[in-house]
mmCIF file of C-alpha atoms in Angstrom:
data_model
loop_
_atom_site.group_PDB
_atom_site.id
_atom_site.type_symbol
_atom_site.label_atom_id
_atom_site.label_comp_id
_atom_site.label_asym_id
_atom_site.label_seq_id
_atom_site.Cartn_x
_atom_site.Cartn_y
_atom_site.Cartn_z
ATOM 1 C CA ASP E 1 0.000 0.000 0.000
ATOM 2 C CA TYR E 2 2.864 2.355 0.773
ATOM 3 C CA LEU E 3 4.420 1.900 -2.684
ATOM 4 C CA GLU E 4 1.036 2.579 -4.260
ATOM 5 C CA SER E 5 0.510 5.723 -2.155
ATOM 6 C CA ILE E 6 3.803 7.252 -3.363
ATOM 7 C CA GLY E 7 3.255 6.212 -6.980
ATOM 8 C CA HIS E 8 5.867 3.425 -7.103
ATOM 9 C CA TYR E 9 3.563 0.418 -7.457
ATOM 10 C CA ASP E 10 3.305 -1.017 -10.952
ATOM 11 C CA PRO E 11 0.182 -3.200 -11.236
ATOM 12 C CA SER E 12 1.245 -4.668 -14.590
ATOM 13 C CA PHE E 13 3.363 -7.433 -13.003
ATOM 14 C CA TYR E 14 0.493 -8.633 -10.796
ATOM 15 C CA ASP E 15 -2.064 -8.342 -13.597
ATOM 16 C CA THR E 16 0.116 -10.254 -16.077
ATOM 17 C CA CYS E 17 1.650 -12.924 -13.876
ATOM 18 C CA ILE E 18 -0.929 -13.572 -11.181
ATOM 19 C CA LYS E 19 -4.393 -12.059 -11.636
ATOM 20 C CA ASN E 20 -4.907 -13.514 -15.101
ATOM 21 C CA ASN E 21 -4.192 -17.015 -13.723
ATOM 22 C CA LEU E 22 -6.702 -16.974 -10.861
ATOM 23 C CA ASP E 23 -8.912 -19.436 -12.741
ATOM 24 C CA LEU E 24 -6.291 -22.089 -11.976
ATOM 25 C CA LYS E 25 -7.564 -22.406 -8.406
ATOM 26 C CA TYR E 26 -10.203 -25.001 -9.178
ATOM 27 C CA TYR E 27 -7.683 -27.779 -9.752
ATOM 28 C CA GLU E 28 -4.609 -26.519 -7.918
ATOM 29 C CA ARG E 29 -5.557 -28.169 -4.627
ATOM 30 C CA LEU E 30 -2.771 -30.736 -4.588
ATOM 31 C CA ASN E 31 0.154 -30.145 -2.282
ATOM 32 C CA SER E 32 3.699 -30.549 -3.497
ATOM 33 C CA GLU E 33 5.298 -33.884 -2.833
ATOM 34 C CA ILE E 34 8.705 -33.859 -1.213
ATOM 35 C CA VAL E 35 10.869 -36.961 -1.339
ATOM 36 C CA THR E 36 14.401 -37.351 -0.037
ATOM 37 C CA TYR E 37 16.005 -40.598 -1.223
ATOM 38 C CA ASP E 38 19.086 -42.034 0.430
ATOM 39 C CA LEU E 39 21.501 -43.157 -2.276
ATOM 40 C CA LYS E 40 23.108 -45.840 -0.084
ATOM 41 C CA GLN E 41 20.849 -48.409 -1.779
ATOM 42 C CA LEU E 42 22.126 -47.332 -5.194
ATOM 43 C CA GLU E 43 25.690 -47.505 -3.965
ATOM 44 C CA MET E 44 25.185 -51.094 -2.796
ATOM 45 C CA GLN E 45 23.621 -52.104 -6.118
ATOM 46 C CA ASN E 46 26.271 -50.440 -8.286
ATOM 47 C CA SER E 47 30.021 -50.214 -8.390
ATOM 48 C CA PHE E 48 30.315 -46.478 -7.689
ATOM 49 C CA LYS E 49 30.916 -44.712 -4.397
ATOM 50 C CA MET E 50 28.632 -41.823 -3.467
ATOM 51 C CA GLU E 51 29.586 -38.918 -1.239
ATOM 52 C CA LYS E 52 28.825 -39.505 2.411
ATOM 53 C CA HIS E 53 25.166 -38.648 3.056
ATOM 54 C CA SER E 54 24.373 -38.030 -0.598
ATOM 55 C CA ALA E 55 20.728 -37.433 -1.353
ATOM 56 C CA ILE E 56 18.408 -36.579 -4.185
ATOM 57 C CA TYR E 57 15.773 -33.966 -3.434
ATOM 58 C CA TYR E 58 12.752 -34.350 -5.695
ATOM 59 C CA ILE E 59 9.718 -32.096 -5.902
ATOM 60 C CA SER E 60 6.963 -31.665 -8.454
ATOM 61 C CA ASP E 61 3.709 -29.783 -8.833
ATOM 62 C CA ILE E 62 4.724 -26.746 -6.807
ATOM 63 C CA HIS E 63 1.947 -24.724 -8.524
ATOM 64 C CA LEU E 64 3.326 -21.288 -7.707
ATOM 65 C CA ASP E 65 0.562 -19.522 -9.642
ATOM 66 C CA TYR E 66 -2.002 -20.750 -7.134
ATOM 67 C CA LYS E 67 0.232 -20.174 -4.095
ATOM 68 C CA ILE E 68 1.057 -16.608 -5.133
ATOM 69 C CA ALA E 69 -2.574 -15.767 -5.934
ATOM 70 C CA THR E 70 -3.607 -17.162 -2.548
ATOM 71 C CA ARG E 71 -0.877 -15.283 -0.665
ATOM 72 C CA PHE E 72 -1.524 -12.037 -2.580
ATOM 73 C CA PRO E 73 -5.216 -12.083 -3.545
ATOM 74 C CA ILE E 74 -5.427 -8.402 -4.553
ATOM 75 C CA LYS E 75 -1.988 -7.154 -5.604
ATOM 76 C CA ALA E 76 1.742 -7.768 -5.279
ATOM 77 C CA SER E 77 4.919 -6.213 -6.570
ATOM 78 C CA ILE E 78 7.591 -8.286 -8.252
ATOM 79 C CA HIS E 79 9.740 -7.736 -5.134
ATOM 80 C CA GLU E 80 7.041 -9.125 -2.832
ATOM 81 C CA VAL E 81 6.621 -12.154 -5.098
ATOM 82 C CA ARG E 82 10.393 -12.702 -5.250
ATOM 83 C CA ARG E 83 10.604 -12.531 -1.439
ATOM 84 C CA TYR E 84 7.738 -15.045 -1.156
ATOM 85 C CA ILE E 85 9.359 -17.415 -3.657
ATOM 86 C CA HIS E 86 12.643 -17.073 -1.757
ATOM 87 C CA GLU E 87 10.809 -18.167 1.416
ATOM 88 C CA ILE E 88 9.514 -21.208 -0.491
ATOM 89 C CA THR E 89 12.951 -22.220 -1.793
ATOM 90 C CA GLU E 90 14.532 -21.728 1.630
ATOM 91 C CA GLY E 91 11.751 -23.876 3.092
ATOM 92 C CA MET E 92 12.518 -26.543 0.513
ATOM 93 C CA LYS E 93 16.153 -26.501 1.595
ATOM 94 C CA LYS E 94 15.205 -26.793 5.269
ATOM 95 C CA ASP E 95 12.957 -29.759 4.443
ATOM 96 C CA THR E 96 15.872 -31.795 3.161
ATOM 97 C CA GLU E 97 17.367 -34.349 5.499
ATOM 98 C CA TYR E 98 20.834 -33.765 4.034
ATOM 99 C CA ASP E 99 22.000 -30.203 3.664
ATOM 100 C CA PRO E 100 22.506 -29.734 0.749
ATOM 101 C CA PRO E 101 21.588 -32.758 -1.382
ATOM 102 C CA LEU E 102 23.728 -33.935 -4.266
ATOM 103 C CA PHE E 103 20.919 -33.366 -6.800
ATOM 104 C CA VAL E 104 17.813 -31.185 -6.727
ATOM 105 C CA ILE E 105 15.231 -32.401 -9.231
ATOM 106 C CA ILE E 106 12.255 -30.221 -10.151
ATOM 107 C CA ALA E 107 9.809 -32.367 -12.093
ATOM 108 C CA GLY E 108 7.446 -29.834 -13.633
ATOM 109 C CA GLY E 109 4.358 -28.052 -12.465
ATOM 110 C CA VAL E 110 6.174 -24.941 -11.208
ATOM 111 C CA SER E 111 4.237 -22.205 -13.051
ATOM 112 C CA CYS E 112 2.608 -21.464 -16.375
ATOM 113 C CA ASN E 113 4.329 -18.056 -16.373
ATOM 114 C CA PRO E 114 7.971 -17.860 -17.546
ATOM 115 C CA THR E 115 8.666 -14.818 -15.328
ATOM 116 C CA ILE E 116 7.534 -16.692 -12.214
ATOM 117 C CA ASN E 117 9.609 -19.706 -13.332
ATOM 118 C CA ARG E 118 12.693 -17.517 -13.846
ATOM 119 C CA ILE E 119 12.331 -16.026 -10.362
ATOM 120 C CA PHE E 120 11.784 -19.484 -8.852
ATOM 121 C CA PHE E 121 14.891 -20.981 -10.455
ATOM 122 C CA GLU E 122 17.036 -17.946 -9.576
ATOM 123 C CA GLU E 123 15.981 -18.282 -5.950
ATOM 124 C CA LEU E 124 16.394 -22.057 -6.022
ATOM 125 C CA VAL E 125 20.000 -21.693 -7.199
ATOM 126 C CA LYS E 126 20.679 -19.258 -4.343
ATOM 127 C CA SER E 127 19.049 -21.533 -1.758
ATOM 128 C CA PHE E 128 20.799 -24.720 -2.859
ATOM 129 C CA ASP E 129 24.273 -23.192 -3.299
ATOM 130 C CA TYR E 130 24.738 -24.237 -6.918
ATOM 131 C CA ARG E 131 24.246 -27.940 -6.305
ATOM 132 C CA GLN E 132 23.300 -29.806 -9.454
ATOM 133 C CA ILE E 133 19.754 -28.711 -10.235
ATOM 134 C CA VAL E 134 17.857 -30.677 -12.860
ATOM 135 C CA THR E 135 14.420 -29.866 -14.205
ATOM 136 C CA ILE E 136 11.901 -31.463 -16.501
ATOM 137 C CA LEU E 137 9.185 -29.212 -17.859
ATOM 138 C CA GLY E 138 5.642 -30.195 -16.942
ATOM 139 C CA ASN E 139 2.267 -29.399 -18.418
ATOM 140 C CA HIS E 140 2.117 -25.962 -16.755
ATOM 141 C CA GLU E 141 5.357 -24.862 -18.372
ATOM 142 C CA TYR E 142 4.027 -25.893 -21.791
ATOM 143 C CA TRP E 143 0.942 -23.693 -21.578
ATOM 144 C CA PRO E 144 0.966 -20.871 -24.166
ATOM 145 C CA SER E 145 2.845 -17.829 -22.865
ATOM 146 C CA GLU E 146 5.374 -15.255 -24.025
ATOM 147 C CA PHE E 147 7.634 -18.298 -24.543
ATOM 148 C CA GLY E 148 5.337 -19.412 -27.355
ATOM 149 C CA SER E 149 2.602 -21.947 -27.957
ATOM 150 C CA VAL E 150 4.552 -24.639 -29.815
ATOM 151 C CA PRO E 151 6.232 -27.180 -27.477
ATOM 152 C CA GLU E 152 9.595 -27.049 -29.278
ATOM 153 C CA THR E 153 9.702 -23.250 -29.040
ATOM 154 C CA ILE E 154 8.698 -23.266 -25.372
ATOM 155 C CA TYR E 155 11.385 -25.851 -24.575
ATOM 156 C CA SER E 156 14.033 -23.865 -26.482
ATOM 157 C CA ASN E 157 13.185 -20.689 -24.581
ATOM 158 C CA TYR E 158 13.333 -22.453 -21.209
ATOM 159 C CA TYR E 159 16.574 -24.159 -22.237
ATOM 160 C CA ARG E 160 18.185 -20.781 -23.012
ATOM 161 C CA MET E 161 16.912 -19.260 -19.761
ATOM 162 C CA LEU E 162 18.007 -22.153 -17.522
ATOM 163 C CA ARG E 163 21.340 -22.806 -19.217
ATOM 164 C CA GLY E 164 22.514 -19.395 -17.999
ATOM 165 C CA MET E 165 21.731 -20.471 -14.438
ATOM 166 C CA ARG E 166 23.682 -23.752 -14.736
ATOM 167 C CA ILE E 167 20.477 -25.783 -14.494
ATOM 168 C CA ALA E 168 20.159 -28.974 -16.527
ATOM 169 C CA ILE E 169 16.875 -29.283 -18.384
ATOM 170 C CA LEU E 170 15.898 -32.731 -19.593
ATOM 171 C CA GLN E 171 13.526 -33.723 -22.362
ATOM 172 C CA ASN E 172 13.788 -37.348 -23.437
ATOM 173 C CA ASP E 173 17.364 -37.331 -22.128
ATOM 174 C CA LEU E 174 19.476 -39.221 -19.635
ATOM 175 C CA LEU E 175 21.464 -37.394 -17.008
#
């Protein structure tokens, strides 16, 4: 409210990235699943040696569009949204049994908005100290947006964005 009162609030970010996606609420009721997997079993089954206390942190269906719209039902600046997403990524880090895990895998369902996705991955990289982050785009990321409406174009745009953050993006690939 203060930023608005002094003329420094720009409603275009909220209108573009959040308000226009409020219709997502009807099916965004699922909570994210968090799984930490101890790689000791893999080490026993294979001939390689993992780091002590190595873990894979896996999360999917974060649905940030719904979470942001619920947290900020009327308006929000890009800075407020970034701070909120930072709280989420720091919470993800605190939820891990091993700090930090060897791999962080984000398996789609982050946001249908590329700007929200960019902010999320920037904050994720900060929270997980440049551990190997791997992502696979989900159905939300493939929704038509400023990244295009053709799957190949959308993937290419996300690939370019995430490559600069040292994040591996998989599509029919092996790591």
